[in-house]
Coordinates of C-alpha atoms in Angstrom, one line a residue:
M1 CA 184.5 118.6 175.9
W2 CA 185.0 118.9 172.4
A3 CA 184.2 116.2 169.4
C4 CA 184.9 116.9 166.0
L5 CA 183.4 115.2 163.3
R6 CA 185.5 114.7 160.5
F7 CA 184.2 113.9 157.0
L8 CA 186.2 111.4 155.0
H9 CA 186.4 112.2 151.1
W10 CA 185.0 115.2 151.6
P11 CA 185.5 116.5 148.0
L12 CA 183.2 113.6 147.0
Q13 CA 180.8 113.7 149.4
A14 CA 180.0 117.3 149.2
L15 CA 179.0 116.8 145.4
G16 CA 177.1 113.5 146.4
E17 CA 179.5 111.4 144.2
L18 CA 181.2 109.1 147.2
G19 CA 179.6 105.7 146.3
G20 CA 178.4 104.0 143.2
T21 CA 180.2 101.1 140.7
Q22 CA 182.3 103.7 138.5
P23 CA 185.3 105.2 139.4
V24 CA 185.2 108.8 140.2
A25 CA 187.8 111.3 141.4
V26 CA 188.1 114.8 141.7
V27 CA 190.5 117.4 141.0
D28 CA 191.9 120.4 141.7
G29 CA 194.0 123.3 140.8
Q30 CA 194.9 125.2 137.3
S31 CA 195.5 123.7 134.5
P32 CA 197.6 122.0 132.6
R33 CA 198.5 121.4 136.6
L34 CA 195.4 120.0 137.5
R35 CA 196.2 116.9 140.4
I36 CA 193.7 114.3 142.1
A37 CA 192.5 116.0 144.8
C38 CA 190.3 112.7 146.0
A39 CA 188.8 109.8 144.7
N40 CA 186.5 107.2 145.5
A41 CA 187.1 103.3 146.5
Q42 CA 187.0 102.2 142.5
A43 CA 189.2 104.7 141.4
L44 CA 191.8 103.5 144.4
K45 CA 191.7 99.9 143.5
S46 CA 192.3 101.1 140.1
G47 CA 195.7 102.8 141.3
V48 CA 194.5 106.0 141.2
R49 CA 196.2 108.5 144.4
I50 CA 195.6 111.5 145.9
G51 CA 198.2 114.1 144.3
H52 CA 198.4 112.6 140.8
A53 CA 198.7 114.3 138.1
L54 CA 195.6 114.0 135.8
A55 CA 197.4 112.4 132.7
A56 CA 198.7 109.7 135.0
A57 CA 195.8 109.1 136.5
Q58 CA 193.7 108.7 133.2
A59 CA 196.4 106.4 131.8
L60 CA 195.7 104.3 135.3
C61 CA 192.2 103.9 135.2
P62 CA 190.7 105.2 131.5
R63 CA 186.9 104.7 132.7
L64 CA 187.9 107.3 135.6
R65 CA 185.3 110.1 135.6
L66 CA 186.8 113.2 136.5
L67 CA 184.9 116.2 138.3
R68 CA 186.1 119.9 139.1
R69 CA 186.5 120.3 142.9
D70 CA 183.7 122.9 144.2
E71 CA 184.3 124.4 147.8
V72 CA 180.9 126.6 147.3
A73 CA 179.8 122.8 147.4
E74 CA 181.4 122.0 149.6
R75 CA 180.8 125.1 152.3
R76 CA 177.5 124.9 152.1
S77 CA 177.3 120.8 152.6
L78 CA 179.3 121.6 156.1
E79 CA 177.0 124.7 157.1
A80 CA 173.6 121.9 157.0
L81 CA 175.9 119.7 158.3
A82 CA 176.3 122.2 161.5
A83 CA 172.3 123.2 161.1
W84 CA 172.0 119.1 162.2
A85 CA 174.5 119.1 164.8
Y86 CA 172.9 122.8 166.3
R87 CA 170.4 120.2 168.2
Y88 CA 172.8 118.8 169.7
S89 CA 175.0 121.5 171.1
A90 CA 174.7 125.1 171.2
D91 CA 178.4 125.8 170.4
V92 CA 179.3 124.8 167.0
C93 CA 182.0 125.8 165.0
L94 CA 182.9 125.2 161.4
S95 CA 186.4 123.5 160.6
P96 CA 186.8 124.2 157.1
P97 CA 187.5 122.2 154.8
D98 CA 185.7 119.0 156.6
A99 CA 185.4 119.0 159.5
L100 CA 182.7 120.4 162.3
L101 CA 183.4 120.9 166.4
L102 CA 180.6 120.1 168.8
E103 CA 181.3 121.6 172.6
V104 CA 179.2 118.5 174.1
G105 CA 179.9 118.5 178.0
R106 CA 177.2 120.5 178.5
S107 CA 175.2 117.6 176.6
L108 CA 176.1 115.0 177.9
S109 CA 173.5 114.6 181.1
L110 CA 170.6 115.7 178.5
F111 CA 171.2 112.6 176.3
G112 CA 172.8 109.9 178.5
G113 CA 176.6 110.3 178.8
W114 CA 179.3 109.9 175.8
P115 CA 178.5 106.4 174.6
A116 CA 175.0 107.4 174.2
L117 CA 175.5 110.8 172.6
Q118 CA 177.6 108.7 170.1
R119 CA 175.5 106.1 169.1
R120 CA 173.2 108.9 168.1
L121 CA 175.2 110.9 166.2
R122 CA 177.1 108.2 164.1
G123 CA 172.9 106.4 163.0
E124 CA 171.7 109.8 162.1
L125 CA 174.6 110.4 160.0
A126 CA 174.7 107.1 158.8
A127 CA 171.7 107.7 158.0
L128 CA 172.2 110.4 156.1
G129 CA 174.5 108.7 154.2
Y130 CA 177.9 110.4 155.5
V131 CA 181.1 108.6 156.1
H132 CA 183.1 110.1 159.1
S133 CA 185.2 110.0 162.0
L134 CA 184.4 111.0 165.2
V135 CA 186.7 111.7 168.6
A136 CA 186.2 113.9 171.6
A137 CA 189.1 115.7 173.5
P138 CA 189.3 118.3 176.4
N139 CA 189.8 121.0 174.4
A140 CA 188.7 121.3 169.9
T141 CA 191.9 121.9 168.8
A142 CA 193.3 118.5 170.5
A143 CA 189.5 116.9 168.7
R144 CA 190.6 118.3 165.5
V145 CA 193.9 117.0 165.3
L146 CA 193.5 113.5 166.9
A147 CA 190.6 113.2 164.2
A148 CA 192.4 113.0 161.3
T149 CA 194.3 110.3 162.8
H150 CA 191.8 108.4 164.7
D151 CA 188.0 107.7 164.7
S152 CA 186.0 106.7 168.3
L153 CA 188.5 107.8 170.4
A154 CA 187.3 110.0 173.5
I155 CA 189.4 111.4 175.7
A156 CA 187.8 113.4 179.0
M157 CA 191.6 114.0 181.3
Q158 CA 194.6 116.2 180.6
A159 CA 196.8 113.3 181.5
P160 CA 195.8 110.7 178.7
L161 CA 195.6 113.6 175.9
L162 CA 199.7 114.8 176.3
R163 CA 200.4 111.2 176.0
A164 CA 198.0 110.6 172.9
L165 CA 199.3 114.0 171.5
D166 CA 203.3 112.6 172.6
V167 CA 202.9 109.7 170.0
L168 CA 202.1 111.9 166.7
P169 CA 204.0 112.4 163.8
L170 CA 204.9 116.0 163.1
A171 CA 202.9 115.4 160.0
A172 CA 200.0 114.9 161.9
G173 CA 200.1 117.3 164.8
G174 CA 198.1 120.5 162.2
L175 CA 201.1 122.5 161.5
D176 CA 201.9 124.2 158.1
E177 CA 203.6 121.9 155.7
N178 CA 206.6 124.5 155.9
V179 CA 207.0 124.3 159.8
V180 CA 206.6 120.4 159.3
A181 CA 209.5 120.2 156.9
A182 CA 211.6 122.8 159.1
L183 CA 211.2 120.3 162.0
C184 CA 212.2 117.4 160.6
G185 CA 215.5 118.9 159.1
M186 CA 216.2 119.6 162.6
G187 CA 215.6 116.4 163.3
F188 CA 212.5 116.3 164.8
R189 CA 210.0 113.5 164.3
T190 CA 207.3 113.5 167.1
L191 CA 205.4 116.4 169.1
R192 CA 206.9 115.1 172.1
E193 CA 210.2 115.8 171.1
V194 CA 208.8 119.2 170.0
F195 CA 207.1 119.8 173.3
R196 CA 210.5 119.4 174.9
L197 CA 212.1 121.9 173.9
P198 CA 212.5 125.3 175.3
R199 CA 209.9 127.9 174.9
A200 CA 212.1 130.3 173.8
E201 CA 213.8 127.8 172.1
L202 CA 210.8 127.2 170.1
A203 CA 209.4 130.3 169.4
R204 CA 212.8 131.1 168.1
R205 CA 212.4 128.3 165.6
V206 CA 209.1 128.3 164.7
G207 CA 207.3 131.8 165.6
P208 CA 205.2 132.8 168.0
A209 CA 202.2 131.8 166.0
V210 CA 202.6 127.7 165.5
L211 CA 203.6 128.2 169.5
D212 CA 200.4 129.6 170.5
H213 CA 199.0 126.0 168.5
L214 CA 201.4 124.2 170.4
D215 CA 199.8 125.6 173.4
R216 CA 196.0 125.6 172.4
L217 CA 197.1 121.7 171.4
R218 CA 197.9 120.8 175.3
G219 CA 195.1 122.7 176.8
L220 CA 197.1 125.4 177.8
G221 CA 196.3 128.7 175.4
A222 CA 193.1 130.0 175.0
E223 CA 190.6 129.3 171.7
R224 CA 189.1 131.4 169.6
L225 CA 186.5 130.1 167.6
P226 CA 183.3 131.4 166.0
R227 CA 180.2 130.2 166.5
Y228 CA 177.7 128.8 164.4
R229 CA 174.4 130.6 163.7
P230 CA 171.6 129.6 162.0
P231 CA 170.4 132.1 159.2
D232 CA 167.2 133.2 159.3
R233 CA 166.6 132.4 155.7
F234 CA 167.5 129.1 153.4
E235 CA 168.3 128.8 150.3
R236 CA 170.2 125.7 148.6
R237 CA 171.7 125.3 144.8
I238 CA 172.5 122.3 142.7
D239 CA 174.3 122.9 139.4
L240 CA 174.1 119.3 137.0
D241 CA 176.8 118.0 134.7
H242 CA 174.4 117.7 132.0
G243 CA 170.5 119.1 130.9
V244 CA 168.4 116.7 132.7
E245 CA 165.4 116.4 130.8
S246 CA 163.2 113.7 132.8
G247 CA 161.5 114.4 136.4
T248 CA 162.3 111.1 137.6
A249 CA 166.2 111.6 137.0
L250 CA 165.7 115.0 139.1
L251 CA 164.4 112.9 142.5
F252 CA 168.6 112.7 143.7
P253 CA 168.9 116.2 143.7
L254 CA 166.3 116.6 144.9
R255 CA 165.9 114.8 148.3
R256 CA 169.7 116.2 148.9
L257 CA 168.3 119.2 149.0
V258 CA 164.7 118.3 150.7
G259 CA 167.1 116.6 153.4
E260 CA 169.3 119.9 153.9
L261 CA 166.0 121.9 154.7
A262 CA 164.8 119.8 157.3
L263 CA 168.4 119.9 158.9
F264 CA 168.3 123.3 158.7
L265 CA 164.8 123.6 160.0
A266 CA 165.7 121.1 162.8
A267 CA 168.4 123.3 163.9
R268 CA 166.1 126.3 164.3
D269 CA 163.2 124.4 166.0
G270 CA 161.1 125.2 163.4
G271 CA 160.0 124.5 160.5
V272 CA 158.7 126.0 156.5
Q273 CA 155.2 127.2 155.6
R274 CA 156.5 127.9 152.1
F275 CA 159.4 127.4 149.6
A276 CA 160.0 127.3 146.2
L277 CA 161.8 125.3 143.5
V278 CA 163.3 127.0 140.8
F279 CA 165.3 124.8 137.9
G280 CA 167.3 126.2 135.9
H281 CA 167.6 126.2 131.9
E282 CA 170.2 127.6 129.1
R283 CA 170.3 131.1 128.7
T284 CA 168.9 131.6 132.6
A285 CA 165.7 130.8 131.8
T286 CA 164.1 129.2 135.2
T287 CA 160.6 127.4 135.9
R288 CA 159.5 127.7 139.4
I289 CA 157.3 125.9 141.4
D290 CA 155.8 127.4 145.0
I291 CA 155.0 124.5 147.5
G292 CA 153.0 125.9 150.2
F293 CA 151.5 124.3 153.5
L294 CA 148.2 124.6 155.9
D295 CA 150.9 123.8 159.2
P296 CA 154.7 124.6 159.1
V297 CA 156.6 121.3 158.5
R298 CA 159.8 120.1 158.7
E299 CA 160.0 116.2 158.4
A300 CA 162.2 115.3 155.3
A301 CA 160.0 112.9 154.5
T302 CA 156.8 114.8 154.1
L303 CA 158.8 117.5 152.2
F304 CA 160.0 114.8 150.0
D305 CA 157.1 113.8 148.9
L306 CA 155.0 117.0 148.3
S307 CA 157.7 118.4 146.4
R308 CA 158.0 115.2 144.2
S309 CA 153.8 114.9 144.4
R310 CA 154.4 118.7 142.9
L311 CA 157.4 117.7 140.2
E312 CA 155.3 115.0 138.7
R313 CA 152.5 117.7 137.9
V314 CA 154.8 120.0 135.9
E315 CA 156.4 119.6 132.6
L316 CA 159.3 121.1 132.4
P317 CA 159.8 123.1 129.3
A318 CA 163.4 122.3 128.4
P319 CA 166.3 120.5 129.7
V320 CA 167.4 121.5 134.0
H321 CA 170.7 122.7 134.3
A322 CA 170.8 123.4 138.0
L323 CA 167.9 122.9 140.7
T324 CA 168.0 125.8 143.9
L325 CA 165.4 125.4 146.7
R326 CA 164.4 128.9 149.0
A327 CA 162.7 129.0 152.0
D328 CA 162.0 132.4 153.8
E329 CA 158.3 131.5 155.3
L330 CA 160.4 129.8 158.4
P331 CA 157.4 130.3 161.5
P332 CA 158.0 128.3 164.8
M333 CA 156.3 124.9 165.0
R334 CA 154.0 124.4 167.3
A335 CA 153.9 121.4 169.5
L336 CA 151.5 118.8 169.2
H337 CA 149.6 118.2 172.6
G338 CA 147.7 114.8 172.2
D339 CA 145.0 113.2 174.1
L340 CA 147.0 111.2 177.2
F341 CA 144.4 108.2 176.6
D342 CA 144.2 108.8 172.9
R343 CA 144.4 105.2 171.8
A344 CA 144.6 106.2 167.7
S345 CA 146.9 104.7 165.9
S346 CA 150.4 106.4 165.7
E347 CA 150.5 105.6 161.6
A348 CA 147.4 106.9 160.8
L349 CA 147.8 110.3 159.0
D350 CA 146.4 113.4 160.6
W351 CA 144.0 115.9 159.0
P352 CA 146.9 118.4 157.9
A353 CA 149.1 115.6 156.7
L354 CA 146.5 114.0 154.5
A355 CA 145.2 117.4 153.2
E356 CA 148.7 118.2 152.1
R357 CA 149.1 115.2 150.4
L358 CA 145.9 115.6 148.4
R359 CA 146.6 119.2 147.1
A360 CA 150.1 118.4 145.7
R361 CA 148.8 115.2 143.8
L362 CA 145.7 116.8 142.5
G363 CA 146.4 120.6 142.6
D364 CA 145.3 123.6 145.5
T365 CA 141.9 124.4 143.9
A366 CA 141.1 120.1 144.1
V367 CA 140.5 120.4 147.5
Q368 CA 138.5 122.2 149.2
G369 CA 136.8 122.9 152.9
I370 CA 132.7 123.6 153.6
A371 CA 131.3 126.4 155.0
S372 CA 127.8 127.0 155.9
L373 CA 125.7 130.1 154.5
G374 CA 122.1 131.1 156.0
D375 CA 120.1 129.8 154.1
H376 CA 117.6 126.7 154.7
R377 CA 117.4 125.2 151.3
P378 CA 119.8 122.4 151.7
E379 CA 121.8 122.7 148.4
C380 CA 121.7 126.8 148.9
A381 CA 123.5 126.3 152.6
W382 CA 126.8 125.9 152.3
R383 CA 129.8 126.8 150.1
S384 CA 133.4 125.4 149.1
V385 CA 136.2 127.7 150.6
P386 CA 140.3 127.1 150.8
I387 CA 141.4 124.8 153.6
A388 CA 142.2 127.0 156.4
P389 CA 145.3 125.7 158.6
A390 CA 144.6 123.6 161.9
G391 CA 142.0 125.3 164.4
G392 CA 140.7 127.4 161.1
A393 CA 139.4 123.8 159.2
A394 CA 136.0 122.6 159.0
R395 CA 134.7 120.6 162.2
A396 CA 134.7 117.0 161.9
P397 CA 131.5 114.9 161.4
V398 CA 129.2 114.7 164.4
R399 CA 128.2 110.7 165.1
V400 CA 124.5 109.9 165.3
D401 CA 123.1 107.0 166.6
A402 CA 120.0 105.7 166.0
E403 CA 118.4 106.4 169.4
A404 CA 119.2 110.1 168.5
E405 CA 117.7 110.0 165.7
T406 CA 114.4 109.2 166.8
A407 CA 114.7 111.0 169.5
S408 CA 115.6 114.4 168.0
P409 CA 114.6 116.7 164.6
P410 CA 116.2 114.6 161.8
L411 CA 119.6 115.7 161.4
R412 CA 121.0 117.3 158.2
P413 CA 123.2 114.2 155.7
F414 CA 126.6 114.9 155.1
W415 CA 126.2 113.3 152.1
L416 CA 124.0 115.5 149.7
L417 CA 123.1 114.5 146.2
S418 CA 123.9 117.4 144.0
R419 CA 120.6 117.4 142.8
P420 CA 117.2 115.1 144.3
R421 CA 116.1 112.2 142.3
P422 CA 113.2 109.9 142.9
L423 CA 113.3 107.5 145.9
R424 CA 111.8 104.4 144.5
P425 CA 110.3 101.9 145.8
A426 CA 108.7 104.3 148.9
P427 CA 110.7 103.8 152.1
N428 CA 110.2 101.0 154.4
E429 CA 109.9 103.0 157.6
I430 CA 109.8 106.9 158.4
L431 CA 112.7 107.2 161.4
G432 CA 112.0 110.9 162.2
G433 CA 109.8 113.8 160.4
P434 CA 108.4 116.0 159.1
E435 CA 110.8 119.1 158.9
R436 CA 108.7 121.4 157.0
I437 CA 111.5 123.6 154.6
E438 CA 110.0 126.5 152.6
S439 CA 112.3 129.2 151.5
G440 CA 113.2 130.8 148.4
W441 CA 110.6 133.2 147.4
W442 CA 112.7 136.1 146.9
D443 CA 115.0 134.7 144.2
G444 CA 112.7 132.5 142.1
G445 CA 113.5 129.5 144.3
D446 CA 110.2 128.8 146.6
Q447 CA 110.8 125.6 148.0
R448 CA 108.0 124.0 150.2
R449 CA 109.1 120.9 150.9
D450 CA 108.5 118.1 154.1
Y451 CA 111.6 116.4 154.6
Y452 CA 112.0 113.1 156.4
L453 CA 115.0 110.8 157.6
V454 CA 113.8 107.0 156.1
R455 CA 114.6 103.8 155.9
T456 CA 115.0 102.0 152.5
R457 CA 114.0 98.2 151.7
A458 CA 117.6 97.5 151.6
G459 CA 118.6 99.1 155.0
Q460 CA 119.8 102.5 153.9
R461 CA 119.2 105.9 156.0
A462 CA 118.1 108.5 153.5
W463 CA 116.9 111.9 154.0
A464 CA 114.1 112.3 151.5
F465 CA 110.8 115.5 151.1
V466 CA 107.7 115.3 149.2
E467 CA 105.7 118.3 148.6
A468 CA 104.6 119.6 151.9
G469 CA 100.9 118.1 152.9
A470 CA 101.8 115.2 150.1
T471 CA 102.1 111.4 150.7
D472 CA 103.8 110.4 147.8
G473 CA 106.4 111.4 145.2
W474 CA 109.0 111.1 147.1
M475 CA 112.6 112.2 146.1
L476 CA 116.0 111.6 147.6
H477 CA 118.5 114.6 148.6
G478 CA 120.9 112.5 150.7
W479 CA 122.7 109.8 152.8
F480 CA 123.5 109.0 156.1
A481 CA 126.3 107.4 157.1

């Protein structure tokens, strides 16, 4: 069972210009024979039609905004959608210029049948902003032909398929325009009339290539379709109509590129560890922003939020005329295995996600990890290190209760002051200690202190010391939570 996804007004959708309130049309051809290839709803309301000459369209709609057709962008967008569809079928085929073919017969049991799979496909495409029609048929050729004239049609058996094909006009049969004109000149109007001709007579009139197409349409001939395979790297480019100076105006094309990257990663069942945003200026000048992650990620929202944060911190030296996203490091995703009885809120950010957001907003060097050093002096017993991926990060703080504090030697506080300061008034209660630290004679920083876990008169638990053997002159060195 093959499903065909046909994307309506594809020249406009591929350029991201289908919506909006301004009349927009795509022109194709060579000057001075430019013709309208596609128009949005506002242009159609003004009387603009596909095939109109450029002068006629502008006369009908003086406010008409014209775009040149970009077949490269159409192909790239179609490949991005193929990457998205790859998660639903191992057999995905590009059907240029505006359709995808998916073999879904072996996926129906996985997704709960065709109605459930159809709802899922439509829901995700609607969320991505793509207008489409969807048809399912026993073979790919029939699905492609029926998608041009139908929507939400699903045919699973051969007999209903033949009845649906019989009533199609010749122009909707997927035949070449010259073949359609020749058959209409012979008096034929529907595919039923052509199917009834003897094969030898039909081959003599239209040629063997057309006969093969008609056989594949009815499921009588073998279909040879090239399967889509996701590439090993990702690169997409968007050319802008004019130079953009504001970073805010670049968010729309950035969101589109990041969305295509997320589709690509989902098809590979992998993530991205590092990618680059390259902003093209005039005279081949570029500005590059490298974005790295602690762990592989692939969620579109996460990729966009971090990219936007990095973009906000960069001052572009010149207007941007093109935006390119390149990703070469595409490692596999590691499945997250949580506690079976974990009751934590699913909306809370995990540590890698929080660290990535902080690094994106504050800079790579502003967020550091902590590593211990072999020194008894508190201020010399640690150092800052770059954050490591999950599994190599600093250990989480250990909870300490009051009983453990009094029953065991005092623990080091996680809030250590940059330098000790006098503790006034004196502590109200000593909860633990002393812990004598006597070290540093070899580097000129000799210390002889007795550390205590104390409770202040305000009820706070603190880490304080006095000189070895002394009973007054308290110095505050840290706080316990």
